[in-house]
XYZ file of C-alpha atoms in Angstrom:
607
model
C 34.129 86.106 253.190
C 33.515 83.869 250.125
C 36.089 82.577 247.770
C 36.880 84.944 244.888
C 38.944 84.265 241.815
C 40.362 87.300 240.064
C 42.000 87.425 236.669
C 44.433 90.291 236.238
C 43.744 91.741 232.853
C 47.220 93.126 232.544
C 48.852 89.710 232.718
C 48.757 87.382 229.568
C 48.379 83.556 229.902
C 52.268 83.153 229.508
C 52.995 85.586 232.427
C 50.318 83.802 234.465
C 51.919 80.475 233.885
C 55.306 81.934 234.623
C 54.294 83.433 237.900
C 51.999 80.504 238.802
C 54.870 78.027 238.607
C 57.922 79.957 239.884
C 56.242 82.025 242.570
C 54.725 78.946 244.128
C 57.988 77.060 244.844
C 56.929 77.102 248.498
C 53.468 76.269 249.695
C 53.430 79.003 252.334
C 54.066 81.804 249.883
C 52.684 85.204 250.766
C 52.401 87.197 247.506
C 51.908 91.015 247.659
C 50.060 92.545 244.695
C 50.674 96.272 244.192
C 48.821 97.981 241.314
C 49.417 101.513 240.284
C 46.274 103.811 240.826
C 44.340 100.828 242.234
C 43.660 101.877 245.787
C 40.072 100.974 245.450
C 40.875 97.232 244.899
C 39.790 95.055 247.822
C 41.941 92.566 249.531
C 41.030 89.167 248.430
C 42.223 85.913 247.153
C 43.582 85.439 243.685
C 44.542 82.375 241.608
C 46.423 82.110 238.344
C 45.810 79.603 235.474
C 45.807 76.568 237.736
C 43.329 78.190 240.140
C 45.811 77.590 243.086
C 45.216 80.226 245.769
C 47.929 82.795 246.230
C 47.320 85.510 248.818
C 47.427 88.973 247.253
C 47.303 92.186 249.148
C 46.750 95.655 248.012
C 48.463 98.338 249.962
C 46.194 101.149 250.776
C 45.308 103.580 253.504
C 43.765 100.802 255.581
C 46.852 98.633 255.502
C 49.666 101.228 255.734
C 51.826 100.650 258.738
C 55.318 101.176 259.958
C 57.635 98.134 259.979
C 57.686 98.107 263.744
C 54.049 97.231 263.829
C 54.028 93.457 263.490
C 50.349 92.737 262.499
C 49.064 92.142 259.037
C 46.015 90.333 257.835
C 45.597 87.287 255.804
C 42.251 86.697 254.066
C 40.822 83.235 253.785
C 37.449 81.859 252.868
C 35.913 82.528 256.301
C 37.636 85.304 258.134
C 40.439 87.852 258.272
C 43.235 86.290 260.400
C 46.427 87.769 261.788
C 49.464 86.976 259.690
C 52.998 87.667 260.768
C 55.069 86.626 257.844
C 56.645 89.196 255.425
C 56.005 88.759 251.755
C 57.903 86.156 249.651
C 57.021 87.704 246.368
C 55.769 91.167 245.330
C 54.031 91.626 242.008
C 54.248 95.258 241.041
C 52.285 96.643 238.101
C 53.545 100.158 237.080
C 53.933 102.217 234.026
C 56.791 104.636 234.838
C 59.741 105.111 237.201
C 58.070 107.742 239.392
C 55.059 105.522 240.186
C 57.328 102.481 240.662
C 59.477 104.366 243.209
C 56.298 105.406 245.137
C 55.073 101.880 245.229
C 58.510 100.504 246.383
C 58.641 103.140 249.199
C 55.183 102.172 250.157
C 56.084 98.502 250.369
C 59.463 99.175 252.159
C 57.511 101.233 254.861
C 54.867 98.310 255.211
C 54.808 95.326 257.496
C 55.311 93.021 254.551
C 58.715 94.327 253.398
C 61.393 91.805 252.860
C 64.300 92.749 250.532
C 65.128 89.076 249.875
C 61.721 88.342 248.376
C 61.093 87.817 244.676
C 60.054 91.078 242.920
C 58.327 90.895 239.650
C 57.773 94.260 237.826
C 55.244 94.369 234.976
C 55.065 97.448 232.713
C 51.729 97.839 231.145
C 52.041 101.406 229.720
C 52.566 100.835 226.048
C 54.529 98.807 223.549
C 58.292 98.851 223.454
C 58.563 99.570 227.199
C 61.615 97.395 227.447
C 63.896 100.417 226.728
C 63.071 101.296 230.412
C 64.432 97.985 231.736
C 67.746 99.496 232.767
C 66.146 102.439 234.611
C 63.607 100.231 236.426
C 66.220 97.575 237.508
C 68.711 100.225 238.530
C 66.067 101.859 240.770
C 65.166 98.441 242.249
C 68.863 97.941 243.078
C 68.780 101.113 245.117
C 66.422 99.221 247.500
C 69.016 96.437 247.882
C 66.961 93.652 246.154
C 68.682 91.058 243.998
C 65.841 88.771 242.849
C 64.069 90.987 240.431
C 62.342 90.394 237.181
C 61.275 93.196 234.773
C 58.555 92.006 232.258
C 57.584 94.145 229.278
C 56.810 94.038 225.621
C 59.369 95.013 223.012
C 58.800 96.612 219.717
C 58.040 93.191 218.104
C 55.255 92.697 220.627
C 57.188 89.980 222.343
C 57.147 89.570 226.069
C 60.693 89.954 227.365
C 62.097 89.439 230.841
C 65.075 91.363 232.187
C 67.269 91.021 235.294
C 70.612 92.170 236.459
C 73.737 91.066 238.315
C 75.381 93.905 240.224
C 78.584 91.877 240.968
C 79.655 90.256 237.635
C 78.795 89.649 234.055
C 77.645 86.198 234.928
C 74.145 84.507 234.528
C 72.674 81.188 233.529
C 73.020 80.274 229.841
C 69.428 81.171 229.062
C 70.079 84.880 229.693
C 71.624 87.151 227.221
C 73.815 89.985 228.311
C 72.825 93.493 227.114
C 75.535 95.996 226.200
C 75.040 99.070 228.469
C 77.747 101.199 226.746
C 77.979 104.277 228.921
C 74.755 103.972 230.848
C 76.485 102.894 234.061
C 79.795 103.757 235.722
C 79.988 100.393 237.489
C 81.775 97.974 235.377
C 80.449 94.971 237.312
C 76.801 95.896 237.040
C 75.269 93.878 234.121
C 71.857 93.655 232.449
C 70.414 90.434 230.994
C 67.340 89.575 229.011
C 65.417 86.629 227.616
C 62.001 86.184 226.037
C 59.177 84.689 228.095
C 58.540 82.223 225.297
C 62.103 80.963 225.775
C 61.466 80.311 229.376
C 58.389 78.383 228.645
C 60.008 76.328 225.814
C 63.219 75.577 227.713
C 61.341 73.796 230.497
C 62.294 70.223 231.447
C 59.547 67.617 231.719
C 56.825 70.265 231.586
C 58.350 72.287 234.478
C 59.853 75.668 234.351
C 63.554 76.200 235.408
C 62.736 78.758 238.025
C 66.250 78.657 239.414
C 67.502 80.235 236.120
C 65.124 83.143 236.639
C 66.061 84.027 240.213
C 69.528 82.793 240.243
C 72.048 83.092 243.143
C 74.065 86.331 242.480
C 75.822 86.324 245.843
C 77.562 82.968 245.431
C 80.555 84.516 243.713
C 81.151 88.244 243.942
C 84.056 88.102 241.454
C 86.284 90.411 243.436
C 83.701 93.074 244.373
C 85.047 95.368 246.996
C 83.031 95.589 250.111
C 83.435 98.341 252.786
C 83.774 96.960 256.310
C 84.689 98.425 259.692
C 86.437 97.186 262.821
C 87.615 98.381 266.183
C 91.335 97.395 266.454
C 92.999 96.680 269.806
C 96.485 95.484 270.567
C 95.382 92.403 272.667
C 92.075 90.927 271.541
C 92.137 91.657 267.854
C 95.166 90.755 265.888
C 95.563 92.770 262.710
C 98.856 92.590 260.867
C 99.018 95.648 258.505
C 102.246 94.354 256.891
C 100.323 91.422 255.350
C 98.032 91.640 252.286
C 94.460 90.479 251.672
C 92.791 88.348 254.255
C 96.158 87.286 255.742
C 95.925 90.614 257.749
C 93.257 89.119 260.043
C 94.486 86.568 262.448
C 92.270 86.580 265.515
C 89.242 84.131 265.634
C 86.607 86.800 265.112
C 88.336 88.322 262.130
C 89.315 84.996 260.691
C 85.676 83.762 260.748
C 84.233 86.669 258.714
C 87.330 86.902 256.563
C 86.966 83.189 255.665
C 83.252 83.821 254.709
C 84.105 86.908 252.555
C 87.001 85.009 250.938
C 84.695 82.186 250.178
C 82.423 84.618 248.416
C 85.400 85.906 246.423
C 85.079 89.525 247.702
C 87.709 91.991 248.659
C 87.413 94.487 251.474
C 88.296 98.014 252.354
C 88.626 98.412 256.101
C 87.643 101.496 258.118
C 89.255 101.579 261.591
C 87.824 102.990 264.761
C 89.000 103.345 268.376
C 85.607 102.606 269.907
C 82.809 100.054 269.594
C 79.516 101.124 268.120
C 77.066 101.971 270.916
C 73.760 103.818 271.658
C 74.239 107.010 273.498
C 72.073 107.966 276.494
C 70.076 110.047 274.053
C 69.309 106.984 271.918
C 71.673 108.090 269.081
C 74.008 105.513 267.373
C 77.660 106.320 267.832
C 80.985 105.477 266.086
C 80.847 102.293 264.110
C 77.194 101.796 264.687
C 76.409 105.058 263.061
C 78.562 104.162 260.064
C 76.531 100.938 259.718
C 73.088 102.649 259.960
C 74.075 105.330 257.534
C 75.259 102.754 254.931
C 78.925 103.822 254.963
C 79.957 100.175 255.618
C 78.390 96.823 254.985
C 79.292 95.088 258.230
C 81.312 95.382 261.345
C 84.058 92.689 261.538
C 84.226 92.703 265.391
C 82.238 89.919 267.059
C 79.462 91.434 269.123
C 76.893 90.205 271.673
C 73.522 89.807 270.021
C 71.087 92.682 270.771
C 67.542 91.455 270.170
C 66.254 95.120 270.236
C 68.479 96.321 267.501
C 66.790 96.512 264.061
C 69.579 94.672 262.270
C 69.742 91.400 260.500
C 71.800 89.269 262.662
C 71.785 85.593 263.904
C 73.822 84.053 266.624
C 76.337 81.453 265.719
C 78.343 81.193 268.975
C 77.207 81.304 272.597
C 79.032 83.651 274.963
C 78.487 85.087 278.520
C 79.743 88.138 280.455
C 81.560 87.480 283.656
C 82.760 89.728 286.479
C 86.477 89.783 287.535
C 87.425 91.068 290.938
C 90.325 90.961 293.336
C 90.306 88.244 295.962
C 90.011 89.524 299.619
C 93.009 88.642 301.909
C 92.075 87.049 305.219
C 93.968 85.678 308.280
C 94.061 82.365 309.910
C 91.457 83.293 312.532
C 89.117 84.491 309.876
C 89.590 81.080 308.080
C 88.730 79.391 311.452
C 85.688 81.597 311.704
C 84.622 80.349 308.188
C 84.620 76.901 309.528
C 81.678 77.614 311.647
C 80.585 77.646 315.252
C 78.853 74.259 314.920
C 82.239 72.500 314.297
C 83.668 73.923 317.610
C 80.568 72.902 319.411
C 80.805 69.351 318.109
C 84.542 69.322 318.955
C 83.841 70.355 322.514
C 81.025 67.845 322.968
C 83.124 65.016 321.544
C 86.131 65.934 323.792
C 83.925 66.092 326.927
C 82.267 62.772 326.105
C 85.642 61.152 325.547
C 86.932 62.511 328.916
C 83.881 61.281 330.779
C 84.275 57.875 329.268
C 88.015 57.714 330.337
C 86.899 58.635 333.871
C 84.709 55.638 334.263
C 86.941 53.274 332.276
C 90.147 54.216 334.253
C 88.253 54.991 337.517
C 90.017 58.311 337.799
C 89.001 61.804 338.658
C 87.798 64.082 335.885
C 91.013 66.065 335.889
C 93.218 63.005 335.456
C 90.931 61.742 332.778
C 91.318 65.004 330.819
C 95.053 64.620 331.117
C 94.958 61.046 329.794
C 92.705 62.398 326.993
C 95.421 64.892 326.032
C 98.122 62.182 326.220
C 96.081 59.936 323.821
C 95.602 62.829 321.428
C 99.291 63.724 321.452
C 100.288 60.053 321.163
C 102.075 59.805 324.571
C 101.985 56.517 326.445
C 100.894 56.120 329.927
C 101.046 53.386 332.647
C 97.444 53.299 333.812
C 95.673 50.139 332.662
C 92.049 49.125 333.341
C 91.615 46.128 335.563
C 88.727 44.494 333.610
C 88.995 43.115 330.084
C 85.804 44.859 328.967
C 87.114 48.232 330.000
C 90.425 47.428 328.263
C 88.578 46.746 324.959
C 86.523 50.017 325.329
C 89.799 51.858 326.002
C 91.331 50.455 322.841
C 88.269 51.550 320.890
C 88.431 55.100 322.309
C 92.181 55.289 321.465
C 91.466 54.280 317.813
C 88.647 56.877 317.636
C 90.973 59.520 319.108
C 93.636 58.755 316.553
C 91.231 59.120 313.618
C 89.632 62.206 315.175
C 92.901 63.762 315.847
C 94.209 63.143 312.295
C 91.098 64.746 310.795
C 91.531 67.725 313.066
C 95.176 68.186 312.291
C 94.448 67.778 308.497
C 91.922 70.494 308.736
C 94.269 72.849 310.529
C 96.961 72.018 307.927
C 94.539 72.690 305.029
C 93.444 76.042 306.502
C 97.023 77.117 306.950
C 98.262 75.910 303.677
C 95.257 77.152 301.483
C 95.218 80.542 299.851
C 94.800 83.536 302.106
C 92.558 85.175 299.556
C 88.924 84.404 298.990
C 86.429 85.543 296.290
C 84.325 88.549 296.988
C 82.009 88.547 293.974
C 80.546 85.211 292.935
C 76.884 85.928 292.596
C 74.436 88.613 291.802
C 73.875 89.161 295.478
C 77.572 89.453 296.167
C 77.913 92.015 293.382
C 75.176 94.162 294.988
C 76.564 93.944 298.454
C 80.210 94.711 297.369
C 79.343 98.316 296.128
C 82.103 97.789 293.585
C 82.281 100.232 290.634
C 81.966 98.032 287.417
C 84.174 98.905 284.504
C 83.838 97.574 280.991
C 83.648 98.657 277.373
C 80.876 101.169 276.495
C 78.947 98.625 274.365
C 78.321 96.260 277.354
C 76.054 98.699 279.277
C 73.349 98.163 276.759
C 73.236 94.468 277.689
C 72.864 94.927 281.425
C 69.181 95.123 282.377
C 69.637 95.208 286.274
C 69.310 98.866 287.310
C 71.503 98.459 290.317
C 74.357 97.256 288.210
C 73.801 99.765 285.317
C 73.997 102.705 287.761
C 77.429 101.527 288.840
C 78.802 100.921 285.409
C 81.662 103.004 284.071
C 82.838 102.807 280.456
C 86.513 102.313 279.539
C 88.219 102.356 276.235
C 89.509 98.778 276.543
C 88.987 96.023 279.129
C 92.754 95.914 279.787
C 92.532 99.266 281.309
C 90.366 97.960 284.093
C 92.692 94.966 284.663
C 95.617 97.409 284.999
C 93.830 98.970 287.964
C 93.173 95.493 289.508
C 96.862 94.750 289.255
C 97.615 97.841 291.218
C 95.487 96.466 294.085
C 92.358 98.611 293.595
C 89.745 96.416 295.393
C 86.940 98.889 294.981
C 86.319 98.024 291.378
C 85.365 95.034 289.263
C 85.794 94.393 285.488
C 83.090 93.107 283.258
C 83.717 91.363 279.964
C 83.099 88.335 277.893
C 84.743 85.175 279.264
C 86.731 84.806 276.018
C 88.107 88.272 276.021
C 88.815 88.181 279.763
C 91.224 85.316 279.108
C 93.608 87.738 277.439
C 94.097 89.730 280.564
C 93.727 87.282 283.511
C 92.313 84.075 284.697
C 91.278 82.465 288.024
C 94.394 82.712 290.147
C 95.773 83.632 293.574
C 94.915 87.304 292.821
C 91.913 87.312 290.474
C 88.579 85.632 290.683
C 86.367 85.124 287.733
C 82.697 84.929 288.960
C 80.493 81.978 288.385
C 77.718 84.582 287.827
C 76.896 85.202 284.137
C 75.869 88.851 284.133
C 74.762 88.444 280.558
C 73.873 85.338 278.521
C 73.889 85.960 274.850
C 75.127 84.921 271.483
C 77.856 86.163 269.238
C 77.142 87.728 265.995
C 78.315 90.242 263.369
C 76.395 93.383 262.691
C 75.286 93.635 259.118
C 73.616 96.654 257.585
C 69.895 96.457 257.382
C 68.412 95.068 254.075
C 71.907 93.927 252.992
C 71.586 91.748 249.784
C 74.444 89.603 251.100
C 73.015 88.923 254.555
C 71.545 85.442 253.886
C 74.640 84.208 252.208
C 76.973 85.480 254.997
C 74.601 83.958 257.649
C 74.330 80.638 255.807
C 78.047 80.244 255.536
C 78.595 81.193 259.260
C 75.984 78.738 260.365
C 77.519 75.983 258.248
C 80.894 76.743 259.808
C 79.229 76.462 263.192
C 77.470 73.214 262.392
C 80.837 71.836 261.176
C 82.666 72.720 264.343
C 85.000 75.191 262.783
C 83.840 78.029 265.016
C 84.482 76.141 268.163
C 87.813 74.970 266.704
C 88.935 78.581 266.087
C 88.060 79.734 269.566
C 89.624 76.770 271.272
C 92.946 77.173 269.345
C 92.896 80.800 270.320
C 92.308 79.928 274.023
C 95.324 77.517 273.878
C 97.744 80.134 272.554
C 96.783 83.280 274.338
C 98.865 84.394 277.305
C 97.523 85.758 280.527
C 98.947 89.087 281.748
C 100.040 89.509 285.335
C 101.704 92.257 287.270
C 105.457 92.338 287.011
C 105.798 92.515 290.818
C 103.262 89.736 291.464
C 104.095 86.088 291.532
C 101.880 83.193 292.714
C 103.055 82.139 296.259
C 104.280 78.520 296.529
C 103.192 76.468 299.447
C 106.240 75.771 301.679
C 107.106 74.754 305.183
C 107.293 78.452 306.208
C 103.618 78.643 305.553
C 102.934 75.976 308.188
C 104.610 77.709 311.034
C 101.338 78.257 312.866
C 100.692 74.461 312.846
C 104.162 73.622 313.957
C 103.977 76.207 316.761
C 100.851 74.647 318.034
C 102.327 71.146 317.912
C 105.574 72.179 319.677
C 103.495 73.945 322.259
C 101.430 70.739 322.955
C 104.541 68.715 323.219
C 106.031 71.058 325.751
C 102.697 71.085 327.724
C 102.677 67.229 327.594
C 106.198 67.028 328.914
C 105.317 69.290 331.754
C 102.221 67.248 332.519
C 104.320 64.077 332.415
C 106.923 65.598 334.799
C 104.015 66.652 337.122
C 102.565 63.242 337.090
C 105.900 61.612 337.942
C 106.346 64.125 340.821
C 102.818 63.492 342.076
C 103.259 59.756 341.765
C 106.576 59.829 343.616
C 105.014 62.012 346.475
C 102.126 59.534 346.748
C 104.488 56.692 346.868
C 106.630 58.253 349.620
C 103.485 59.242 351.548
C 102.123 55.675 351.388
C 105.542 54.299 352.567
C 105.559 56.738 355.430
C 102.080 55.731 356.446
C 103.025 52.015 356.323
C 106.083 52.595 358.660
C 103.789 54.531 361.106
C 101.246 51.695 361.206
C 103.936 49.145 362.038
C 105.112 51.313 364.827
């Protein structure tokens, strides 16, 4: 495809200079040209007075597409290439409201739609078309676009530009407010005008003041009332109806968005709901989500997990995960010993056998006496047998030291097993969750985030996360609770009774749901990201984590470790002492009998 330069006959030199300078504020601009009754026009390159290429597209039957289809085409000098970026500026040439509305609907249903782009409307019908400025701009506002210019010729054949501010009677000093009288019932909606020649002559250093044309109208809403929605709960979301204004919202999630709206100087009307917005099994939005889609509310004040498949304008400003909370399983001492492992007891037996054999050769005794001496060494009881040679004595000392160390480690292990918690986690990984066959309870909106089919089939919705914890406190070990780690902290934490899994069932970000094509989206997201970059988001959540209180059962208290918990260890020690005393007594008797027998044999030999 060769390079083609097209001059649009409907645009005068002043308009071309205006568009050429202000539309090209970014090099990567993608400009959409829409002309009434011009479906035959080819898609090609166009440049204005400075011959700087700006990509212009004509929407026709060949390029129509739904917004879900993410392929468009960018023409250059050699080929048609795929281009994925929505338009940054739409130049619409129309002569009446009906045709303008059709063209806007055509753009909105195309792959290039972006309500935050610059829209320039040029009326080419006849002279004195400026009387339609209010009607054109009011219709443009129905599509939730703020950056709009309406260019026309008045009765004096002057080119005039019009724009509006839906929130206040405020505009840069170049603009002149137009008295609407009774044309609008909205007292905040204002219409402004200025001549194109004024724009050109007011430029500084030969450059146009483009910021004055598409000025920021969302910076200060001047008390505009916005409709919002929230799901109110008694635990996680603190809402004080006795207070006024934004002081009603005290939880971190509410405080964040309330701070943003307060910074924008907006007021809010709140719609309450008992359930979160969610998608039904039939794919239909329910509750707050339905209010958001239908346009009843601007945003939902509850912080939600980011759903990448929802067609909403949202960005994450805080990372969060979903964990599983379950009851710990109660086990006995023998089960604890079983958890030590068979290898430990095999090593203990081999070490004891090697120690006994060593004593047999060092003390020159039978294997049974060597085993008894091994027990005496382990129990710390002295004995009278001493090796005859110095080398054997040194080896015996080394064995005694080794026995003391080994005995201390063994007793420490037994003490630790007895004094440790008699409850162990059941669910700590995805495999544990599958093996447990536990029914998973959580708020209805969480099911959409769980992609594992085995887990989704066992998921049951509850009105609030606290309802699941109430069942856990009653000892129901057949269930597990799913929830964000932050919200779980309101109901319980890692303790003697509860276990919070290391497994993250869902890794996602926190966001607020904002209505599609909301004109305030960019400003809200920009303020939230600035708060996140400055550390204010983490500060709010950290403070809330410090002040929240964990709920436990009235009849449950964490058991303290006392001497009564060590009765098994002391029973074993007392038993060993008794056995050692009996062995000592038996050795004394045996030694006395051998002594008497040897004396009797000596007397007989003398006789």
